[in-house]
Amino acid sequence: SMQAMNKTRRIMEEGGTSFSNAFVTTPMCCPSRSSMLTGKYVHNHNTYTNNENCSSMSWQRQHEPRTFGVYLNNTGYRTAFFGKYLNEYNGSYVPAGWREWLGLVKNSRFYNYTLSRNGVREKHGAQYPQDYLTDLITAESIRYFRSSKRVYPHRPVLMVLSHAAPHGPEDSAPQYSTAFPNASQHITPSYNYAPNQDKHWIMRYTGPMKPIHMEFTNVLQRKRLQTLLSVDDSVEKLYNMLVETGELENTYVIYTSDHGYHIGQFGLVKGKSMPYEFDIRVPFFIRGPNVEQGSM
Protein backbone atom coordinates (compact mmCIF):
# COMPACT_ATOMS: atom_id res chain seq x y z
CA SER A 1 0.00 0.00 0.00
CA MET A 2 2.91 2.39 0.63
CA GLN A 3 3.67 2.26 -3.09
CA ALA A 4 0.56 4.36 -3.65
CA MET A 5 1.48 7.01 -1.08
CA ASN A 6 4.08 9.14 -2.79
CA LYS A 7 3.74 12.15 -0.48
CA THR A 8 4.08 10.06 2.67
CA ARG A 9 7.09 8.22 1.29
CA ARG A 10 8.78 11.49 0.36
CA ILE A 11 8.15 12.99 3.79
CA MET A 12 8.80 9.91 5.91
CA GLU A 13 11.25 7.81 3.86
CA GLU A 14 13.41 10.60 2.48
CA GLY A 15 13.04 12.77 5.58
CA GLY A 16 13.37 10.06 8.20
CA THR A 17 14.22 6.45 8.95
CA SER A 18 12.37 3.42 7.57
CA PHE A 19 12.12 0.18 9.49
CA SER A 20 11.91 -2.58 6.89
CA ASN A 21 11.09 -5.33 9.40
CA ALA A 22 8.27 -3.96 11.53
CA PHE A 23 5.74 -6.51 12.77
CA VAL A 24 2.74 -6.72 15.07
CA THR A 25 2.22 -9.74 17.29
CA THR A 26 -1.56 -10.02 16.92
CA PRO A 27 -2.81 -8.83 13.51
CA MET A 28 -6.34 -7.80 14.44
CA CYS A 29 -7.68 -4.30 15.12
CA CYS A 30 -8.60 -4.21 18.81
CA PRO A 31 -5.92 -6.56 20.19
CA SER A 32 -3.19 -4.76 18.25
CA ARG A 33 -4.45 -1.29 19.17
CA SER A 34 -4.63 -2.31 22.81
CA SER A 35 -0.98 -3.40 22.58
CA MET A 36 0.07 -0.17 20.88
CA LEU A 37 -1.65 1.91 23.56
CA THR A 38 -0.20 0.01 26.51
CA GLY A 39 3.00 -1.64 25.26
CA LYS A 40 1.65 -4.97 26.49
CA TYR A 41 1.34 -8.27 24.71
CA VAL A 42 -2.18 -9.61 24.20
CA HIS A 43 -1.79 -12.22 26.94
CA ASN A 44 -1.17 -9.36 29.37
CA HIS A 45 -3.98 -7.00 28.39
CA ASN A 46 -6.36 -9.90 27.59
CA THR A 47 -7.99 -8.34 24.52
CA TYR A 48 -7.87 -11.41 22.30
CA THR A 49 -10.39 -10.47 19.60
CA ASN A 50 -12.34 -7.48 18.29
CA ASN A 51 -15.18 -8.43 20.63
CA GLU A 52 -13.81 -10.25 23.65
CA ASN A 53 -12.65 -7.70 26.25
CA CYS A 54 -12.37 -4.97 23.61
CA SER A 55 -12.93 -1.69 25.48
CA SER A 56 -14.52 -3.74 28.28
CA MET A 57 -14.90 -2.67 31.90
CA SER A 58 -11.81 -4.66 32.89
CA TRP A 59 -9.82 -2.96 30.10
CA GLN A 60 -11.07 0.43 31.30
CA ARG A 61 -10.13 -0.35 34.92
CA GLN A 62 -6.81 -2.17 34.52
CA HIS A 63 -5.16 -1.08 31.30
CA GLU A 64 -6.65 2.17 29.97
CA PRO A 65 -5.23 4.18 32.93
CA ARG A 66 -1.75 3.03 31.81
CA THR A 67 -1.61 4.04 28.15
CA PHE A 68 1.16 6.21 26.74
CA GLY A 69 -1.37 9.06 26.60
CA VAL A 70 -1.70 8.99 30.39
CA TYR A 71 2.05 9.04 30.99
CA LEU A 72 2.76 11.84 28.51
CA ASN A 73 -0.19 13.86 29.81
CA ASN A 74 1.23 13.53 33.32
CA THR A 75 4.57 14.93 32.17
CA GLY A 76 2.93 18.07 30.75
CA TYR A 77 2.16 17.16 27.15
CA ARG A 78 -1.06 18.50 25.66
CA THR A 79 -2.41 15.17 24.45
CA ALA A 80 -5.00 14.74 21.71
CA PHE A 81 -6.59 11.75 19.97
CA PHE A 82 -8.47 11.89 16.68
CA GLY A 83 -10.21 8.98 14.94
CA LYS A 84 -10.71 5.27 15.42
CA TYR A 85 -9.97 4.06 18.94
CA LEU A 86 -11.13 0.52 19.82
CA ASN A 87 -13.78 -1.42 17.89
CA GLU A 88 -16.18 -1.67 20.84
CA TYR A 89 -15.62 1.86 22.22
CA ASN A 90 -19.15 3.17 22.86
CA GLY A 91 -18.43 6.90 23.20
CA SER A 92 -19.87 7.20 26.69
CA TYR A 93 -16.65 8.47 28.29
CA VAL A 94 -13.29 10.05 27.49
CA PRO A 95 -10.40 7.65 28.12
CA ALA A 96 -7.87 8.79 30.71
CA GLY A 97 -4.90 10.78 29.50
CA TRP A 98 -6.41 12.72 26.60
CA ARG A 99 -6.98 16.47 26.98
CA GLU A 100 -8.58 16.69 23.56
CA TRP A 101 -10.69 13.73 22.46
CA LEU A 102 -12.41 13.09 19.14
CA GLY A 103 -12.96 9.33 19.19
CA LEU A 104 -14.92 7.29 16.66
CA VAL A 105 -17.76 5.33 18.25
CA LYS A 106 -17.46 1.62 17.36
CA ASN A 107 -15.79 0.43 14.16
CA SER A 108 -14.52 2.06 10.98
CA ARG A 109 -16.84 4.22 8.89
CA PHE A 110 -16.11 7.07 6.49
CA TYR A 111 -19.63 8.55 6.53
CA ASN A 112 -22.70 8.27 8.77
CA TYR A 113 -20.78 7.71 11.98
CA THR A 114 -20.80 9.08 15.52
CA LEU A 115 -17.88 10.74 17.28
CA SER A 116 -17.34 11.41 20.94
CA ARG A 117 -16.08 14.99 21.11
CA ASN A 118 -14.71 15.32 24.62
CA GLY A 119 -17.55 13.15 25.90
CA VAL A 120 -20.35 14.67 23.81
CA ARG A 121 -21.73 12.46 21.04
CA GLU A 122 -21.70 14.06 17.61
CA LYS A 123 -23.43 12.51 14.59
CA HIS A 124 -22.11 12.96 11.08
CA GLY A 125 -23.82 12.43 7.74
CA ALA A 126 -22.68 11.67 4.20
CA GLN A 127 -21.52 15.02 2.85
CA TYR A 128 -18.08 15.43 1.32
CA PRO A 129 -15.80 16.92 2.55
CA GLN A 130 -17.25 18.00 5.89
CA ASP A 131 -18.28 14.49 7.00
CA TYR A 132 -15.52 12.45 5.35
CA LEU A 133 -13.69 10.98 8.34
CA THR A 134 -10.15 11.11 6.94
CA ASP A 135 -10.44 14.79 6.07
CA LEU A 136 -12.23 15.61 9.32
CA ILE A 137 -9.47 13.99 11.41
CA THR A 138 -6.88 15.97 9.48
CA ALA A 139 -8.66 19.32 9.80
CA GLU A 140 -9.45 18.87 13.50
CA SER A 141 -5.89 17.86 14.39
CA ILE A 142 -4.38 20.80 12.52
CA ARG A 143 -6.83 23.16 14.23
CA TYR A 144 -5.93 21.74 17.64
CA PHE A 145 -2.19 21.97 17.07
CA ARG A 146 -2.34 25.57 15.88
CA SER A 147 -4.56 26.70 18.76
CA SER A 148 -2.47 24.80 21.31
CA LYS A 149 0.73 26.45 20.12
CA ARG A 150 -0.95 29.82 20.11
CA VAL A 151 -2.33 29.57 23.65
CA TYR A 152 0.44 27.42 25.18
CA PRO A 153 3.50 28.12 23.00
CA HIS A 154 5.95 26.35 25.32
CA ARG A 155 3.90 23.24 26.06
CA PRO A 156 4.74 20.09 24.06
CA VAL A 157 1.95 18.43 22.07
CA LEU A 158 1.23 14.75 21.45
CA MET A 159 -1.34 14.01 18.75
CA VAL A 160 -2.58 10.64 17.53
CA LEU A 161 -4.31 10.62 14.15
CA SER A 162 -5.99 7.24 13.85
CA HIS A 163 -7.36 6.97 10.33
CA ALA A 164 -9.91 4.33 9.37
CA ALA A 165 -8.47 3.95 5.86
CA PRO A 166 -7.92 1.55 4.21
CA HIS A 167 -10.36 -0.41 6.39
CA GLY A 168 -13.79 -1.30 5.01
CA PRO A 169 -16.19 0.03 3.83
CA GLU A 170 -13.41 1.48 1.61
CA ASP A 171 -15.22 4.71 0.70
CA SER A 172 -12.78 6.92 -1.16
CA ALA A 173 -12.97 10.66 -1.55
CA PRO A 174 -14.87 11.39 -4.79
CA GLN A 175 -11.84 12.80 -6.58
CA TYR A 176 -9.98 9.52 -6.09
CA SER A 177 -12.79 7.12 -7.02
CA THR A 178 -11.24 6.20 -10.39
CA ALA A 179 -7.62 5.98 -9.29
CA PHE A 180 -5.49 2.86 -9.76
CA PRO A 181 -7.58 1.18 -12.50
CA ASN A 182 -4.91 -1.49 -12.96
CA ALA A 183 -3.72 -1.94 -9.37
CA SER A 184 -1.79 -5.18 -9.04
CA GLN A 185 0.33 -4.78 -5.88
CA HIS A 186 -1.68 -7.61 -4.29
CA ILE A 187 -0.50 -10.10 -6.93
CA THR A 188 2.43 -11.38 -4.89
CA PRO A 189 4.17 -14.78 -5.15
CA SER A 190 1.79 -16.19 -2.53
CA TYR A 191 -1.32 -14.87 -4.33
CA ASN A 192 -3.75 -17.77 -4.86
CA TYR A 193 -1.05 -20.23 -3.81
CA ALA A 194 -3.27 -22.91 -2.31
CA PRO A 195 -3.80 -25.30 -0.67
CA ASN A 196 -0.79 -25.36 1.67
CA GLN A 197 -0.33 -28.75 3.29
CA ASP A 198 2.73 -27.61 5.25
CA LYS A 199 0.79 -24.93 7.17
CA HIS A 200 -1.89 -24.88 9.84
CA TRP A 201 -5.27 -26.49 9.28
CA ILE A 202 -7.03 -23.50 7.72
CA MET A 203 -4.36 -23.33 5.05
CA ARG A 204 -4.59 -27.05 4.41
CA TYR A 205 -8.32 -26.78 3.70
CA THR A 206 -8.26 -23.46 1.77
CA GLY A 207 -8.16 -24.17 -1.96
CA PRO A 208 -7.48 -21.82 -4.89
CA MET A 209 -9.85 -18.93 -5.46
CA LYS A 210 -12.45 -19.00 -8.22
CA PRO A 211 -12.32 -16.35 -10.97
CA ILE A 212 -15.09 -14.31 -9.31
CA HIS A 213 -13.07 -14.20 -6.07
CA MET A 214 -9.95 -13.11 -7.96
CA GLU A 215 -11.88 -10.30 -9.63
CA PHE A 216 -13.15 -9.25 -6.20
CA THR A 217 -9.57 -9.01 -4.91
CA ASN A 218 -8.73 -6.70 -7.81
CA VAL A 219 -11.67 -4.42 -7.00
CA LEU A 220 -10.85 -4.45 -3.29
CA GLN A 221 -7.20 -3.55 -3.89
CA ARG A 222 -8.25 -0.58 -6.03
CA LYS A 223 -10.74 0.68 -3.45
CA ARG A 224 -8.30 0.34 -0.54
CA LEU A 225 -5.61 2.26 -2.38
CA GLN A 226 -8.10 4.97 -3.29
CA THR A 227 -8.90 5.56 0.39
CA LEU A 228 -5.20 5.85 1.16
CA LEU A 229 -4.77 8.81 -1.17
CA SER A 230 -6.67 10.89 1.39
CA VAL A 231 -4.33 9.63 4.14
CA ASP A 232 -1.43 10.62 1.88
CA ASP A 233 -2.93 14.11 1.66
CA SER A 234 -3.33 14.12 5.43
CA VAL A 235 0.36 13.42 6.02
CA GLU A 236 1.32 16.21 3.62
CA LYS A 237 -1.05 18.71 5.26
CA LEU A 238 0.35 17.92 8.71
CA TYR A 239 3.90 18.22 7.40
CA ASN A 240 3.14 21.59 5.82
CA MET A 241 1.56 22.78 9.06
CA LEU A 242 4.70 21.84 11.00
CA VAL A 243 6.79 23.76 8.50
CA GLU A 244 4.52 26.82 8.69
CA THR A 245 4.50 26.86 12.49
CA GLY A 246 8.27 26.39 12.71
CA GLU A 247 7.84 23.14 14.64
CA LEU A 248 9.07 20.62 12.07
CA GLU A 249 12.61 20.36 13.46
CA ASN A 250 11.20 20.08 16.98
CA THR A 251 8.73 17.26 16.28
CA TYR A 252 8.90 13.49 16.01
CA VAL A 253 6.50 12.07 13.42
CA ILE A 254 5.75 8.32 13.54
CA TYR A 255 3.77 6.52 10.85
CA THR A 256 2.62 2.91 11.27
CA SER A 257 -0.43 0.62 11.29
CA ASP A 258 -2.11 -1.86 13.60
CA HIS A 259 -1.75 -4.81 11.19
CA GLY A 260 -1.21 -5.92 7.62
CA TYR A 261 -3.78 -7.51 5.33
CA HIS A 262 -4.24 -10.34 2.86
CA ILE A 263 -5.97 -9.96 -0.49
CA GLY A 264 -5.77 -13.35 -2.14
CA GLN A 265 -2.58 -14.59 -0.46
CA PHE A 266 -2.64 -18.38 0.05
CA GLY A 267 -6.11 -18.35 -1.51
CA LEU A 268 -7.55 -16.26 1.35
CA VAL A 269 -9.83 -13.73 -0.34
CA LYS A 270 -9.57 -10.92 2.23
CA GLY A 271 -8.85 -10.24 5.88
CA LYS A 272 -6.19 -10.37 8.56
CA SER A 273 -5.53 -12.34 11.77
CA MET A 274 -3.28 -14.92 10.11
CA PRO A 275 0.21 -15.67 11.51
CA TYR A 276 1.92 -14.98 8.18
CA GLU A 277 4.01 -12.09 6.97
CA PHE A 278 1.31 -10.48 4.83
CA ASP A 279 -0.80 -9.94 7.97
CA ILE A 280 1.84 -9.18 10.59
CA ARG A 281 4.17 -6.87 8.63
CA VAL A 282 3.39 -3.14 8.95
CA PRO A 283 4.96 0.06 7.65
CA PHE A 284 7.01 1.92 10.25
CA PHE A 285 8.67 5.31 9.70
CA ILE A 286 9.97 7.93 12.07
CA ARG A 287 11.40 11.39 11.45
CA GLY A 288 12.47 14.10 13.84
CA PRO A 289 15.41 15.57 15.76
CA ASN A 290 18.60 13.46 15.42
CA VAL A 291 16.80 10.83 13.32
CA GLU A 292 18.91 10.03 10.28
CA GLN A 293 17.26 11.02 7.03
CA GLY A 294 16.83 8.57 4.19
CA SER A 295 18.14 5.63 6.20
CA MET A 296 16.73 2.14 6.71
XYZ file of N, CA and C in Angstrom, residues 177-278:
306
model
N -11.983 8.323 -6.820
C -12.793 7.115 -7.023
C -12.450 6.352 -8.304
N -11.646 6.918 -9.171
C -11.244 6.197 -10.392
C -9.747 5.922 -10.421
N -9.072 6.174 -9.329
C -7.616 5.981 -9.292
C -7.257 4.500 -9.314
N -6.056 4.218 -9.751
C -5.490 2.859 -9.761
C -6.353 1.846 -10.520
N -6.711 2.121 -11.765
C -7.577 1.175 -12.497
C -6.928 -0.183 -12.719
N -5.606 -0.230 -12.697
C -4.909 -1.494 -12.957
C -4.055 -1.931 -11.773
N -4.499 -1.611 -10.565
C -3.717 -1.938 -9.368
C -3.426 -3.434 -9.291
N -2.168 -3.754 -9.075
C -1.788 -5.180 -9.039
C -0.789 -5.483 -7.923
N -0.639 -4.560 -6.956
C 0.326 -4.782 -5.875
C -0.010 -6.021 -5.051
N -1.276 -6.435 -5.074
C -1.676 -7.609 -4.289
C -1.302 -8.926 -4.971
N -0.883 -8.868 -6.219
C -0.503 -10.101 -6.932
C 0.943 -10.431 -6.568
N 1.108 -11.022 -5.407
C 2.431 -11.379 -4.886
C 2.691 -12.868 -5.168
N 3.908 -13.355 -4.907
C 4.170 -14.780 -5.151
C 3.222 -15.723 -4.424
N 2.691 -15.309 -3.278
C 1.785 -16.189 -2.534
C 0.327 -16.013 -2.943
N 0.060 -15.106 -3.886
C -1.322 -14.871 -4.329
C -1.903 -16.148 -4.937
N -3.037 -16.589 -4.387
C -3.755 -17.772 -4.856
C -2.909 -19.045 -4.822
N -1.886 -19.036 -3.985
C -1.048 -20.233 -3.812
C -1.722 -21.104 -2.758
N -2.455 -22.103 -3.239
C -3.270 -22.911 -2.310
C -3.624 -24.237 -2.984
N -3.904 -25.254 -2.138
C -3.796 -25.299 -0.670
C -2.343 -25.418 -0.222
N -2.130 -25.321 1.083
C -0.790 -25.362 1.665
C -0.748 -26.433 2.750
N -0.305 -27.602 2.375
C -0.333 -28.747 3.288
C 0.710 -28.637 4.404
N 1.688 -27.742 4.235
C 2.729 -27.609 5.251
C 2.375 -26.572 6.312
N 1.174 -25.988 6.231
C 0.792 -24.934 7.170
C -0.378 -25.388 8.033
N -0.876 -24.458 8.886
C -1.888 -24.878 9.843
C -3.203 -25.230 9.131
N -4.130 -25.793 9.882
C -5.273 -26.494 9.285
C -6.093 -25.642 8.337
N -6.253 -24.352 8.622
C -7.034 -23.497 7.720
C -6.389 -23.468 6.341
N -5.071 -23.375 6.317
C -4.356 -23.330 5.047
C -4.425 -24.665 4.300
N -4.501 -25.736 5.047
C -4.588 -27.050 4.406
C -5.936 -27.255 3.725
N -6.983 -26.594 4.248
C -8.324 -26.776 3.702
C -8.738 -25.638 2.761
N -7.932 -24.582 2.659
C -8.256 -23.462 1.774
C -7.690 -23.730 0.382
N -8.581 -23.902 -0.589
C -8.156 -24.170 -1.959
C -7.993 -22.889 -2.754
N -7.643 -23.011 -4.036
C -7.480 -21.825 -4.888
C -8.789 -21.056 -5.021
N -8.675 -19.764 -5.254
C -9.853 -18.932 -5.463
C -10.467 -19.206 -6.830
N -11.766 -18.954 -6.933
C -12.455 -19.003 -8.216
C -12.265 -17.654 -8.921
N -12.489 -17.615 -10.239
C -12.315 -16.348 -10.974
C -13.090 -15.180 -10.376
N -14.300 -15.412 -9.890
C -15.087 -14.307 -9.309
C -14.423 -13.760 -8.054
N -13.785 -14.647 -7.270
C -13.071 -14.204 -6.072
C -11.826 -13.405 -6.464
N -11.147 -13.833 -7.519
C -9.952 -13.113 -7.964
C -10.324 -11.722 -8.472
N -11.431 -11.615 -9.171
C -11.878 -10.296 -9.632
C -12.235 -9.417 -8.440
N -12.840 -10.017 -7.418
C -13.151 -9.249 -6.205
C -11.879 -8.706 -5.560
N -10.823 -9.509 -5.511
C -9.571 -9.015 -4.911
C -9.028 -7.829 -5.689
N -9.200 -7.828 -7.004
C -8.731 -6.701 -7.815
C -9.506 -5.429 -7.486
N -10.820 -5.571 -7.349
C -11.666 -4.422 -6.996
C -11.309 -3.909 -5.606
N -11.153 -4.836 -4.669
C -10.849 -4.451 -3.292
C -9.509 -3.726 -3.203
N -8.505 -4.213 -3.907
C -7.201 -3.549 -3.888
C -7.320 -2.116 -4.402
N -8.055 -1.930 -5.485
C -8.246 -0.579 -6.027
C -8.899 0.332 -4.992
N -9.984 -0.156 -4.380
C -10.739 0.676 -3.449
C -9.914 1.017 -2.203
N -9.139 0.071 -1.716
C -8.304 0.340 -0.544
C -7.247 1.394 -0.862
N -6.619 1.272 -2.004
C -5.606 2.257 -2.378
C -6.230 3.638 -2.568
N -7.428 3.680 -3.110
C -8.104 4.968 -3.295
C -8.322 5.677 -1.964
N -8.709 4.929 -0.916
C -8.904 5.558 0.391
C -7.591 6.094 0.947
N -6.490 5.435 0.608
C -5.197 5.846 1.163
C -4.679 7.142 0.551
N -5.194 7.538 -0.595
C -4.767 8.811 -1.173
C -5.166 9.982 -0.270
N -6.272 9.844 0.438
C -6.668 10.890 1.392
C -5.772 10.887 2.622
N -5.302 9.700 3.042
C -4.331 9.627 4.136
C -3.011 10.256 3.688
N -2.641 10.009 2.448
C -1.435 10.618 1.882
C -1.536 12.138 1.928
N -2.692 12.668 1.562
C -2.927 14.115 1.656
C -2.827 14.588 3.099
N -3.343 13.767 4.013
C -3.329 14.119 5.429
C -1.898 14.293 5.935
N -1.029 13.349 5.588
C 0.362 13.425 6.022
C 1.016 14.697 5.472
N 0.735 15.011 4.223
C 1.324 16.211 3.615
C 0.813 17.483 4.292
N -0.482 17.527 4.598
C -1.046 18.711 5.260
C -0.443 18.905 6.652
N -0.264 17.818 7.386
C 0.348 17.916 8.709
C 1.805 18.376 8.602
N 2.506 17.828 7.636
C 3.899 18.221 7.405
C 3.976 19.712 7.079
N 3.127 20.171 6.185
C 3.139 21.592 5.815
C 2.811 22.474 7.011
N 1.892 22.016 7.861
C 1.559 22.783 9.060
C 2.763 22.895 9.990
N 3.505 21.802 10.150
C 4.698 21.838 11.003
C 5.746 22.783 10.443
N 5.863 22.812 9.127
C 6.790 23.760 8.499
C 6.336 25.198 8.761
N 5.056 25.463 8.534
C 4.519 26.818 8.685
C 4.619 27.319 10.122
N 4.455 26.447 11.089
C 4.496 26.860 12.491
C 5.913 26.857 13.058
N 6.886 26.437 12.245
C 8.270 26.391 12.707
C 8.560 25.257 13.665
N 7.703 24.238 13.676
C 7.845 23.144 14.635
C 8.390 21.858 14.021
N 8.671 21.864 12.719
C 9.075 20.619 12.072
C 10.329 20.032 12.707
N 11.342 20.861 12.940
C 12.609 20.356 13.463
C 12.539 20.061 14.962
N 11.376 20.311 15.544
C 11.196 20.083 16.976
C 10.156 18.987 17.235
N 9.842 18.203 16.192
C 8.734 17.260 16.282
C 9.144 15.891 15.761
N 8.759 14.859 16.494
C 8.897 13.489 16.007
C 7.574 13.081 15.351
N 7.671 12.563 14.144
C 6.504 12.071 13.422
C 6.686 10.570 13.226
N 5.711 9.780 13.673
C 5.751 8.321 13.543
C 4.567 7.887 12.697
N 4.831 7.033 11.719
C 3.773 6.515 10.849
C 3.809 4.989 10.904
N 2.679 4.380 11.248
C 2.615 2.915 11.271
C 1.158 2.474 11.183
N 0.915 1.176 11.367
C -0.428 0.619 11.286
C -0.599 -0.466 12.337
N -1.861 -0.856 12.566
C -2.112 -1.864 13.600
C -1.968 -3.290 13.076
N -1.977 -3.474 11.763
C -1.753 -4.809 11.193
C -1.628 -4.707 9.685
N -1.235 -5.825 9.075
C -1.207 -5.922 7.624
C -2.551 -6.422 7.104
N -2.512 -7.085 5.939
C -3.776 -7.513 5.331
C -3.472 -8.514 4.230
N -4.403 -9.444 4.010
C -4.243 -10.335 2.862
C -5.388 -10.125 1.873
N -5.011 -10.091 0.608
C -5.972 -9.962 -0.488
C -5.604 -11.028 -1.506
N -6.027 -12.250 -1.235
C -5.765 -13.352 -2.143
C -4.563 -14.211 -1.795
N -3.757 -13.795 -0.823
C -2.584 -14.585 -0.464
C -3.009 -15.948 0.089
N -2.330 -16.995 -0.342
C -2.638 -18.377 0.055
C -4.110 -18.735 -0.201
N -4.718 -18.076 -1.183
C -6.109 -18.352 -1.507
C -7.118 -17.716 -0.569
N -6.657 -16.955 0.417
C -7.552 -16.258 1.346
C -8.024 -14.967 0.683
N -9.317 -14.830 0.480
C -9.827 -13.733 -0.341
C -9.525 -12.373 0.277
N -9.834 -12.210 1.564
C -9.570 -10.923 2.232
C -9.539 -11.126 3.736
N -8.833 -10.220 4.421
C -8.854 -10.237 5.880
C -7.490 -10.091 6.500
N -7.449 -10.403 7.797
C -6.192 -10.368 8.559
C -6.228 -11.520 9.546
N -5.515 -11.399 10.638
C -5.525 -12.345 11.774
C -4.747 -13.627 11.521
N -4.073 -13.735 10.382
C -3.280 -14.923 10.111
C -1.824 -14.724 10.546
N -1.155 -15.813 10.976
C 0.212 -15.670 11.505
C 1.270 -15.704 10.406
N 0.986 -14.997 9.306
C 1.917 -14.976 8.183
C 2.294 -13.543 7.869
N 3.396 -13.403 7.128
C 4.009 -12.090 6.969
C 3.061 -11.057 6.374
N 2.199 -11.466 5.452
C 1.308 -10.477 4.830
C 0.348 -9.850 5.834
